[in-house]
Amino acid sequence: MKAEKLSQERLLALQDLDSSLMQLEHKANNLPLSKLLDEKRLEFASARDLAVAASTERSDIKHELSKSELDVEQVLSRIEKDEKRLASGLGTPKELEQTQHELESLNKRRAELEDIELEVMVRLEGLDSRIAELSKRRDELSIEVDAITKDRDQALEQISQAVSATRSDRDALVKDIEAELLSLYEKIRSTSDGLAAVRLSDGKCQGCHLTMSAAELTRINALAIDELVRCEECRRILIRIT
Ligand SMILES: [Zn+2]
């Protein structure tokens, strides 16, 4: 194919723009901030789930505490009843003795139940402080996630602006490149890792880094400047610009 020197130079400029676009895309897809954001989001979700689980556990313990308080109240009311009966002195000595025994076992039961109630209250307090810690951690992480999201969006916006500027330069440039040459360029680019037009410098294809033989170099150098040269190895367009 023939292509005048200026068109070949434009092809190199186009390649630079396309390489920039590829780098920008790679940068956008591999932002360290995005990775950090993913990690923080996971941490936040975990803290949030733990806080929810602790709150659920708290409801269960509250329920346990109510039941425990009710048990104590019931024993207390039976104790009160027995004490009144004893104080009234009514009943046979045997009945009074029985009441006395019952009162002793009720007081023992009351002590046991109060111990249980205390143990539940201690657990509830421990859980309350755990919920407070988890909620604090969750809220801190939420703030961190928001801040990182903002920074990430800003970084993406900057890349997006660079992409727009590069694309508009590209649009302007391709208007001046012959359709046939452009279509060859695009065809090679789609099969050669995005690199279609490369320099021939130091006797090397700058695409595949193959060093040309002396004979090949002599042949290429003898070609008219508007003769489009392709690398024998990678088939990329070789631009002879010194
Ligand atoms: Zn090559």
XYZ file of C-alpha atoms and ligand atoms in Angstrom:
243
model
C 0.000 0.000 0.000
C 1.104 3.560 -0.652
C 0.820 6.297 1.951
C 2.493 9.643 1.854
C 4.963 10.540 4.585
C 2.550 12.933 6.292
C -0.129 10.228 6.502
C 2.368 7.846 8.031
C 3.289 10.479 10.624
C -0.391 10.989 11.369
C -0.716 7.258 11.868
C 1.989 7.391 14.518
C 0.232 10.321 16.213
C -2.998 8.332 16.086
C -1.239 5.386 17.640
C -0.007 7.603 20.476
C -3.566 8.760 21.141
C -4.920 5.218 21.015
C -2.175 4.015 23.345
C -3.061 6.864 25.725
C -6.720 5.828 25.609
C -5.746 2.261 26.449
C -3.600 3.438 29.354
C -6.420 5.636 30.645
C -8.852 2.740 30.458
C -6.391 0.505 32.284
C -5.881 3.200 34.894
C -9.643 3.610 35.399
C -10.079 -0.145 35.814
C -7.186 -0.524 38.231
C -7.479 2.443 40.550
C -5.931 1.696 43.959
C -8.832 3.735 45.384
C -11.329 1.276 43.886
C -9.536 -1.615 45.533
C -9.461 0.245 48.838
C -13.144 1.058 48.467
C -14.005 -2.617 47.935
C -12.075 -3.536 51.075
C -13.692 -0.799 53.162
C -17.154 -1.707 51.896
C -16.578 -5.291 53.007
C -15.357 -4.114 56.417
C -18.383 -1.857 56.730
C -20.798 -4.658 55.785
C -19.168 -6.946 58.311
C -19.357 -4.338 61.127
C -22.974 -3.584 60.204
C -23.924 -7.292 60.243
C -22.181 -7.823 63.579
C -24.052 -4.827 65.046
C -27.363 -6.227 63.776
C -26.552 -9.673 65.204
C -25.623 -8.116 68.565
C -28.907 -6.158 68.628
C -30.848 -9.342 67.924
C -28.950 -11.071 70.716
C -29.793 -8.131 72.969
C -33.545 -8.559 72.323
C -33.221 -12.216 73.278
C -31.391 -11.366 76.498
C -33.934 -8.630 77.316
C -36.615 -11.264 76.964
C -34.614 -13.586 79.228
C -34.272 -10.775 81.770
C -38.044 -10.103 81.805
C -38.677 -13.780 82.391
C -36.064 -13.827 85.149
C -37.614 -10.744 86.812
C -41.030 -12.374 86.638
C -39.670 -15.541 88.286
C -38.230 -13.458 91.139
C -41.516 -11.538 91.546
C -43.513 -14.739 91.757
C -41.250 -16.167 94.460
C -41.343 -12.868 96.333
C -45.124 -12.844 96.367
C -45.220 -16.417 97.704
C -42.687 -15.436 100.395
C -44.845 -12.469 101.355
C -47.899 -14.668 101.593
C -46.102 -17.227 103.796
C -44.671 -14.520 106.029
C -48.162 -13.066 106.566
C -49.482 -16.493 107.385
C -46.718 -17.035 109.947
C -47.196 -13.577 111.410
C -50.921 -14.204 111.840
C -50.141 -17.337 113.869
C -53.250 -18.992 112.393
C -53.208 -22.733 111.763
C -52.029 -25.803 113.611
C -48.398 -25.976 114.793
C -47.792 -28.597 112.082
C -49.143 -26.282 109.393
C -47.034 -23.418 110.709
C -43.983 -25.656 110.689
C -44.704 -26.638 107.088
C -45.037 -22.978 106.148
C -41.727 -22.276 107.849
C -40.061 -25.016 105.786
C -41.644 -23.752 102.610
C -40.423 -20.262 103.417
C -36.882 -21.521 103.791
C -36.891 -23.270 100.441
C -38.575 -20.222 98.841
C -35.815 -17.963 100.142
C -33.221 -20.370 98.782
C -35.006 -20.335 95.423
C -35.201 -16.546 95.551
C -31.412 -16.315 96.057
C -30.855 -18.645 93.088
C -33.235 -16.680 90.873
C -31.657 -13.382 91.871
C -28.247 -14.791 90.950
C -29.626 -15.756 87.534
C -31.152 -12.296 87.129
C -27.846 -10.676 88.022
C -25.972 -12.898 85.587
C -28.402 -11.925 82.790
C -28.002 -8.239 83.677
C -24.212 -8.546 83.487
C -24.488 -10.213 80.088
C -26.815 -7.430 78.926
C -24.358 -4.765 80.049
C -21.507 -6.520 78.231
C -23.610 -6.727 75.119
C -24.587 -3.055 75.383
C -20.951 -2.009 75.357
C -20.261 -4.409 72.481
C -23.165 -2.882 70.515
C -21.801 0.586 71.240
C -18.332 -0.409 69.961
C -19.718 -2.106 66.864
C -22.010 0.806 66.060
C -19.112 3.227 66.462
C -16.924 1.105 64.153
C -19.784 0.797 61.642
C -20.347 4.570 61.632
C -16.612 5.288 61.275
C -16.398 2.882 58.349
C -19.464 4.449 56.755
C -17.733 7.842 56.874
C -14.539 6.303 55.441
C -16.502 4.610 52.647
C -18.159 7.932 51.758
C -14.817 9.776 51.708
C -13.095 7.117 49.579
C -16.088 7.007 47.210
C -15.757 10.754 46.754
C -12.001 10.506 46.048
C -12.555 7.562 43.702
C -15.267 9.423 41.796
C -12.985 12.432 41.511
C -10.141 10.275 40.140
C -12.547 8.660 37.659
C -13.833 12.062 36.611
C -10.286 13.255 35.901
C -9.630 10.154 33.792
C -12.939 10.632 32.028
C -11.996 14.216 31.146
C -8.624 13.041 29.798
C -10.430 10.371 27.757
C -12.805 12.976 26.297
C -9.951 15.304 25.375
C -7.954 12.466 23.799
C -11.004 11.240 21.883
C -11.685 14.664 20.476
C -8.026 14.939 19.371
C -8.431 11.531 17.792
C -11.636 12.485 16.003
C -9.897 15.525 14.540
C -6.877 13.485 13.469
C -8.659 10.590 11.752
C -10.452 13.032 9.427
C -7.080 13.627 7.766
C -6.136 9.980 7.332
C -7.116 8.124 4.163
C -9.936 5.621 4.697
C -8.001 2.664 3.335
C -4.970 3.355 5.522
C -7.170 3.930 8.560
C -9.010 0.697 7.995
C -5.724 -1.231 7.739
C -4.545 0.436 10.928
C -7.766 -0.506 12.782
C -7.592 -4.077 11.508
C -4.029 -4.533 12.754
C -4.796 -2.753 16.030
C -7.660 -5.131 16.804
C -5.370 -8.163 16.524
C -2.068 -6.783 17.819
C -2.693 -5.727 21.416
C -3.815 -2.282 20.329
C -0.487 -1.492 18.685
C -0.724 -1.115 14.894
C 1.750 1.577 13.851
C 5.250 1.555 15.289
C 8.563 3.165 14.525
C 11.358 1.393 12.802
C 14.332 2.591 14.790
C 17.763 1.165 15.555
C 17.008 -1.459 12.921
C 14.257 -2.824 15.162
C 10.489 -3.114 14.894
C 9.333 -1.248 17.998
C 6.225 -3.428 18.079
C 7.685 -6.923 18.388
C 11.308 -5.793 18.931
C 12.568 -7.950 16.128
C 15.915 -6.812 14.811
C 15.890 -6.657 11.024
C 18.564 -8.409 9.081
C 20.993 -6.166 7.192
C 19.492 -7.371 3.924
C 15.946 -6.576 5.083
C 17.029 -3.116 6.227
C 18.714 -2.454 2.897
C 15.554 -3.570 1.103
C 13.320 -1.364 3.271
C 15.579 1.674 2.970
C 15.584 1.315 -0.789
C 11.774 1.588 -0.892
C 10.167 4.883 -1.793
C 9.151 6.869 1.318
C 5.463 6.603 0.403
C 5.692 2.806 0.340
C 3.976 1.448 3.452
C 6.251 -1.048 5.197
C 5.012 -3.929 7.344
C 7.041 -5.891 9.860
C 7.748 -9.374 8.485
C 7.331 -10.821 11.957
C 4.318 -9.070 13.561
C 2.774 -7.476 10.431
C 2.532 -4.101 12.150
C 2.953 -0.940 10.086
C 6.551 0.229 10.326
C 7.038 3.965 10.101
C 10.433 5.045 8.859
C 10.939 8.325 10.627
C 14.342 9.454 11.647
Zn 7.302 -6.396 14.396
